[in-house]
XYZ file of C-alpha atoms in Angstrom:
410
model
C 20.730 0.371 -12.647
C 18.054 -0.327 -15.260
C 15.718 -3.139 -14.952
C 13.613 -2.678 -18.080
C 14.821 -5.824 -19.554
C 15.442 -7.755 -16.514
C 11.971 -8.135 -15.318
C 8.337 -8.282 -16.450
C 6.605 -4.893 -16.009
C 3.305 -6.899 -15.820
C 0.174 -5.611 -17.692
C -2.981 -7.466 -17.994
C -3.375 -10.055 -20.800
C -6.780 -8.903 -21.686
C -7.483 -12.121 -24.007
C -7.260 -14.489 -21.093
C -9.542 -12.899 -18.727
C -12.686 -14.864 -19.998
C -11.044 -18.137 -19.599
C -9.888 -17.905 -15.868
C -10.881 -20.878 -13.633
C -12.263 -20.162 -10.123
C -9.401 -20.055 -7.696
C -9.050 -20.149 -3.902
C -6.774 -17.299 -3.067
C -5.158 -16.719 0.395
C -3.644 -13.390 1.141
C -1.496 -13.126 4.057
C -0.617 -9.843 5.695
C 0.594 -8.838 8.862
C -2.651 -7.140 10.450
C -5.756 -5.293 9.300
C -4.650 -1.800 10.547
C -4.751 1.392 8.493
C -2.023 1.350 5.847
C -1.385 1.349 2.217
C -0.469 -2.274 1.887
C -3.672 -3.249 3.797
C -5.813 -0.977 1.410
C -4.223 -2.737 -1.500
C -5.307 -5.935 -0.138
C -8.835 -4.791 0.363
C -9.195 -3.595 -3.024
C -7.474 -6.565 -4.714
C -9.297 -9.098 -2.653
C -12.558 -7.440 -3.169
C -12.238 -7.368 -6.988
C -11.025 -11.134 -6.936
C -14.194 -12.170 -5.161
C -16.151 -10.000 -7.609
C -14.550 -11.875 -10.409
C -15.875 -15.189 -8.926
C -13.025 -16.302 -6.948
C -12.938 -17.702 -3.339
C -10.669 -15.177 -1.438
C -9.706 -15.345 2.159
C -7.416 -12.880 4.008
C -5.318 -13.960 6.986
C -3.645 -11.769 9.519
C -0.794 -13.119 11.527
C -0.079 -10.399 14.053
C -0.688 -11.025 17.754
C -3.487 -8.427 17.470
C -4.439 -8.627 13.928
C -7.864 -7.034 13.909
C -8.297 -3.639 12.838
C -10.539 -1.381 10.520
C -9.473 -3.014 7.184
C -11.083 -6.507 8.390
C -14.322 -4.923 8.541
C -13.967 -3.421 4.981
C -13.020 -6.883 3.653
C -16.040 -8.340 5.267
C -18.256 -5.670 3.755
C -16.967 -6.809 0.339
C -17.752 -10.505 1.024
C -13.956 -11.552 1.714
C -13.282 -14.081 4.713
C -11.125 -12.632 7.210
C -9.111 -15.003 9.400
C -6.692 -14.547 12.234
C -3.791 -16.965 12.894
C -1.705 -15.051 15.315
C 2.130 -15.312 15.640
C 3.594 -16.053 18.930
C 6.340 -13.582 20.162
C 9.657 -13.877 18.629
C 10.372 -16.315 15.768
C 7.278 -18.778 15.858
C 8.483 -22.055 14.376
C 4.873 -23.412 14.593
C 3.145 -20.610 12.548
C 4.153 -22.226 9.093
C 2.541 -25.427 9.849
C -0.735 -23.681 11.226
C -0.976 -21.629 7.943
C -0.209 -24.747 5.867
C -2.901 -26.477 7.651
C -5.350 -23.685 7.049
C -4.377 -23.741 3.214
C -5.089 -27.508 3.096
C -8.320 -27.202 4.944
C -9.446 -24.645 2.577
C -7.978 -26.178 -0.634
C -5.989 -23.013 -1.288
C -4.983 -22.652 -5.035
C -2.344 -19.852 -4.504
C -0.773 -17.888 -1.661
C -0.175 -14.237 -1.721
C 2.009 -12.639 1.085
C 2.391 -8.922 1.677
C 5.561 -7.260 3.298
C 8.380 -9.025 5.216
C 6.859 -11.022 8.230
C 4.147 -12.703 5.957
C 6.734 -13.395 3.497
C 8.807 -15.463 6.109
C 6.003 -17.506 7.225
C 3.488 -17.857 4.470
C 6.236 -18.851 2.079
C 7.107 -21.795 4.088
C 3.462 -22.549 4.507
C 3.007 -22.526 0.735
C 5.781 -24.884 0.133
C 4.324 -27.434 2.645
C 0.944 -27.105 0.821
C 2.745 -27.332 -2.626
C 1.020 -24.083 -4.180
C 2.651 -21.329 -5.770
C 3.374 -18.375 -3.746
C 3.342 -14.564 -4.856
C 4.858 -11.991 -2.671
C 4.344 -8.286 -2.844
C 6.905 -6.001 -1.310
C 5.110 -2.515 -0.744
C 8.276 -0.369 -0.029
C 11.915 -0.700 0.802
C 13.244 -2.903 3.835
C 15.887 -1.932 6.064
C 15.870 -4.555 8.774
C 18.885 -6.424 9.940
C 19.967 -9.563 11.839
C 17.931 -12.879 12.010
C 14.948 -11.485 10.410
C 16.966 -10.215 7.425
C 18.550 -13.687 6.954
C 15.027 -15.444 7.232
C 13.645 -13.048 4.678
C 16.325 -13.612 2.149
C 15.855 -17.414 2.744
C 11.986 -17.069 2.211
C 12.484 -14.931 -0.861
C 14.404 -17.807 -2.727
C 11.259 -20.067 -1.929
C 8.729 -17.653 -3.287
C 7.793 -18.427 -6.879
C 7.129 -14.551 -7.883
C 7.954 -11.255 -6.354
C 6.049 -8.052 -7.146
C 7.496 -4.565 -6.654
C 5.010 -1.722 -6.446
C 7.089 0.701 -8.228
C 10.327 0.641 -10.342
C 12.366 2.248 -7.694
C 11.278 -0.565 -5.191
C 12.252 -3.086 -7.945
C 15.801 -1.568 -8.336
C 16.240 -1.347 -4.665
C 15.256 -5.444 -4.407
C 17.895 -6.132 -7.124
C 20.529 -3.906 -5.775
C 20.246 -5.312 -2.356
C 19.970 -8.850 -3.722
C 16.495 -9.322 -2.050
C 15.101 -11.386 -4.819
C 16.282 -13.525 -7.874
C 15.906 -11.289 -10.846
C 14.173 -13.954 -12.896
C 11.242 -13.936 -10.514
C 10.732 -10.184 -10.291
C 7.803 -8.147 -11.758
C 6.698 -4.575 -11.329
C 2.914 -3.934 -10.843
C 1.792 -0.387 -9.915
C -0.574 -0.356 -6.937
C -4.096 0.530 -7.804
C -7.219 1.580 -5.821
C -10.869 1.995 -6.182
C -10.602 5.571 -7.682
C -14.510 5.829 -7.996
C -14.634 7.200 -4.350
C -11.957 10.096 -4.954
C -13.112 13.142 -6.760
C -13.750 17.008 -6.039
C -16.736 17.090 -3.680
C -17.938 20.630 -2.686
C -20.414 19.424 -0.205
C -17.862 17.178 1.630
C -15.411 20.041 1.756
C -18.030 22.373 3.610
C -18.962 19.567 5.857
C -15.514 18.697 6.953
C -14.215 22.210 7.336
C -17.278 23.013 9.386
C -16.712 19.948 11.638
C -12.984 20.791 12.104
C -13.469 24.576 12.657
C -11.802 25.522 9.441
C -13.061 28.708 7.730
C -14.737 27.955 4.538
C -12.592 30.299 2.578
C -9.130 29.236 4.088
C -6.423 27.746 2.021
C -5.618 24.184 3.341
C -2.590 22.103 2.870
C -3.010 18.628 3.953
C -1.342 15.097 4.438
C -2.856 11.730 4.950
C -0.848 9.071 6.689
C 0.538 7.403 9.925
C 2.307 9.884 12.010
C 5.537 7.870 12.117
C 9.175 9.007 11.594
C 9.398 7.719 8.110
C 6.719 10.065 7.138
C 8.808 13.181 8.435
C 5.796 15.449 9.295
C 7.976 17.487 11.277
C 9.729 18.630 7.897
C 6.097 19.654 6.798
C 5.642 21.523 10.005
C 8.914 23.504 9.748
C 8.388 24.166 6.000
C 4.668 25.498 6.555
C 5.910 27.760 9.209
C 8.912 28.954 7.261
C 6.790 29.605 4.057
C 4.188 31.818 5.991
C 1.303 29.955 4.514
C -0.334 29.504 7.741
C -1.442 33.079 8.239
C -4.793 33.876 9.296
C -6.191 32.436 6.027
C -4.079 29.176 6.045
C -4.185 25.847 7.718
C -2.462 22.461 7.773
C -4.536 19.537 8.044
C -2.927 16.194 9.196
C -5.121 13.035 8.808
C -3.698 10.118 10.800
C -2.374 8.793 14.194
C 0.658 7.218 15.302
C 3.769 7.417 17.641
C 4.796 10.855 16.519
C 1.486 12.629 17.541
C 2.646 13.851 20.574
C 6.128 15.191 19.350
C 4.316 17.010 16.433
C 1.992 18.763 18.604
C 4.863 19.841 20.659
C 6.767 20.995 17.655
C 3.833 23.068 16.330
C 3.441 24.704 19.594
C 7.304 25.487 19.509
C 6.992 26.902 16.004
C 4.108 29.210 17.024
C 1.637 27.553 14.628
C -0.436 25.176 16.872
C -3.725 27.296 16.308
C -3.277 26.842 12.524
C -2.442 23.111 12.570
C -5.369 20.667 12.691
C -4.655 17.032 14.005
C -7.716 15.198 12.692
C -6.559 11.747 14.028
C -7.288 8.458 12.283
C -10.281 8.604 10.056
C -12.010 6.080 7.721
C -13.829 8.921 5.605
C -10.629 9.795 3.609
C -12.186 11.022 0.488
C -14.155 13.651 2.288
C -11.076 14.890 4.030
C -9.044 15.088 0.692
C -12.006 16.835 -0.647
C -11.353 19.632 2.143
C -8.002 20.409 1.119
C -6.458 22.690 -1.512
C -3.049 20.934 -1.767
C -1.669 17.614 -0.674
C 1.925 17.249 0.883
C 4.088 14.365 1.518
C 7.152 14.800 3.308
C 8.558 11.307 3.797
C 12.010 10.186 3.803
C 11.109 6.603 2.159
C 8.320 5.417 0.095
C 7.337 2.646 -2.304
C 4.223 4.002 -4.313
C 2.101 5.954 -1.794
C -1.663 5.438 -2.268
C -2.493 8.415 -0.236
C -0.946 10.452 -3.016
C -2.752 8.633 -5.771
C -5.926 9.185 -3.864
C -5.096 12.869 -3.660
C -4.261 12.979 -7.350
C -7.786 11.391 -8.093
C -9.543 14.102 -5.957
C -7.957 16.747 -8.191
C -5.273 18.209 -5.562
C -1.935 19.639 -6.672
C 0.586 17.711 -4.982
C 3.958 18.646 -3.707
C 6.201 15.856 -2.284
C 9.742 14.836 -1.524
C 11.568 13.168 -4.435
C 12.013 9.570 -2.854
C 11.105 6.041 -3.854
C 8.488 5.728 -6.535
C 7.156 9.232 -6.117
C 8.959 10.954 -8.860
C 7.608 8.221 -11.488
C 4.197 8.682 -9.850
C 4.130 12.393 -10.518
C 5.380 11.824 -14.111
C 8.798 13.432 -13.088
C 7.001 16.597 -12.040
C 4.291 16.586 -14.762
C 1.473 16.184 -12.073
C 3.070 17.666 -9.052
C 6.187 19.477 -7.553
C 9.271 17.557 -6.045
C 11.546 18.781 -3.651
C 14.809 17.189 -2.321
C 14.306 14.922 0.835
C 14.694 16.803 4.167
C 14.945 20.352 2.485
C 12.735 22.599 4.523
C 13.697 25.667 2.148
C 12.628 23.813 -0.996
C 9.157 22.538 0.381
C 8.454 25.803 1.851
C 9.082 27.490 -1.402
C 6.772 25.105 -3.250
C 4.002 25.438 -0.454
C 4.161 29.207 -0.985
C 4.034 29.080 -4.648
C 0.828 26.852 -4.773
C -0.851 29.056 -2.351
C -0.033 32.232 -4.227
C -0.790 30.792 -7.933
C -4.024 29.226 -7.723
C -4.263 28.958 -11.589
C -1.057 26.737 -11.481
C -2.301 24.645 -8.711
C -5.495 23.804 -10.657
C -3.644 23.065 -13.658
C -1.349 20.615 -11.629
C -4.467 19.137 -9.964
C -6.218 18.335 -13.471
C -2.987 16.724 -14.702
C -2.628 14.715 -11.604
C -6.248 13.543 -11.898
C -6.001 12.501 -15.263
C -2.803 10.528 -14.589
C -4.314 8.772 -11.559
C -7.483 7.660 -13.308
C -5.490 6.436 -16.355
C -2.711 4.471 -14.652
C -3.567 3.554 -11.177
C -7.016 1.794 -11.194
C -7.416 -1.367 -8.923
C -9.055 -3.283 -11.992
C -5.781 -2.946 -13.851
C -3.666 -3.980 -10.853
C -6.095 -6.936 -10.295
C -5.749 -8.184 -13.839
C -1.985 -8.023 -13.598
C -1.819 -10.002 -10.505
C -4.271 -12.694 -12.075
C -2.067 -13.025 -15.115
C 0.819 -13.799 -12.653
C -1.236 -16.384 -10.760
C -2.178 -18.355 -13.718
C 1.343 -18.372 -15.111
C 2.583 -19.861 -11.796
C -0.327 -22.118 -11.498
C 0.142 -23.664 -15.108
C 3.707 -24.608 -14.270
C 2.755 -26.346 -11.055
C -0.045 -28.494 -12.212
C 2.350 -31.381 -13.030
C 4.249 -30.985 -9.811
C 0.992 -31.710 -7.618
C -0.338 -34.793 -9.377
C -0.112 -37.807 -7.152
C 1.817 -36.187 -4.378
C 0.846 -36.235 -0.938
C 1.191 -32.716 0.588
C 2.640 -32.234 4.128
C -0.257 -29.729 4.630
C -2.745 -32.309 4.480
C -1.120 -34.193 7.251
C -0.993 -30.888 9.211
C -4.687 -30.370 8.513
C -5.657 -33.839 9.810
C -3.564 -33.394 13.065
C -5.524 -30.019 13.659
C -8.912 -31.255 12.866
């Protein structure tokens, strides 16, 4: 289904930037752990604060702390934890609404499923607009799916991070068509570039020969990322000979099974499990090619970061990845789950350095031109302002329930 005319593919209205008033913006996300959605919030909230807005980020997971919280604080963004009780927490919307009232929040921005359910209800109690971003496809069922559908009707705007995610949302009746926008994720790309010094330093730290050919991936070691496919393809391609290595940056529930698989395939001495790292730009600089083997993706920021570093990319053709790579212009695409195709492309990248370099240069140009955090922030600010202009008349003279809740919690 084409959605070109059914929604707004949001681009910043440059003529309005200078007239924006100072807003109090509350982002609500699940936790501050490492992840693409969390990185988007770090960059978006940081730029909004740099633009003069008062920005607060609220985590609602039982254990909401994580490395992204410190990154936000370093950028001057307030971090708060309002933990959810186990199961469905009927008290959480009231607690969030009281928080919004206490801080005179102008607009609420929720990210992914759980925050949508609770923050949308809280935003309604506080009588301010709610903008929601879905960072990838959703497959849950039962009561949570029902709650999510109800909450989606209450939100004022929905943002998909890729056209494929938008198509998924419409096909599955996740959101009203009239409320849907597309804003490509953006990141602070200034940190990602070829870096010979970091390349040498990281390789020395990990015991990787300076002249080795290194394919790598960055991401949580979870089933949806399907690193098992990457291990099998690397073994089948023969790229992990004496001068080849596979570098996996990240941690997660699949770490132990993947180590066992590497042992079974006879490549354990050529696979480096680096664990969770927060100096990702340096680790990308240590690679010669970037590989993503996921079964599902929205718009993976790790791939944008790899492209900005100048790495050639090979990936499964899922979600927003084909569009991200310009339908093969800036990277190589393989069918999801195909060991043979992925092995073939890995071997091609290793054996043809000139082609790999050309792909890397095209990818870097594409990333720098299309996926900057500044462009993303300006697009979101246009949505905020549109929603706020429609809400001004509704708030005049109306006692908000959130004010009463804030008084009870004082």
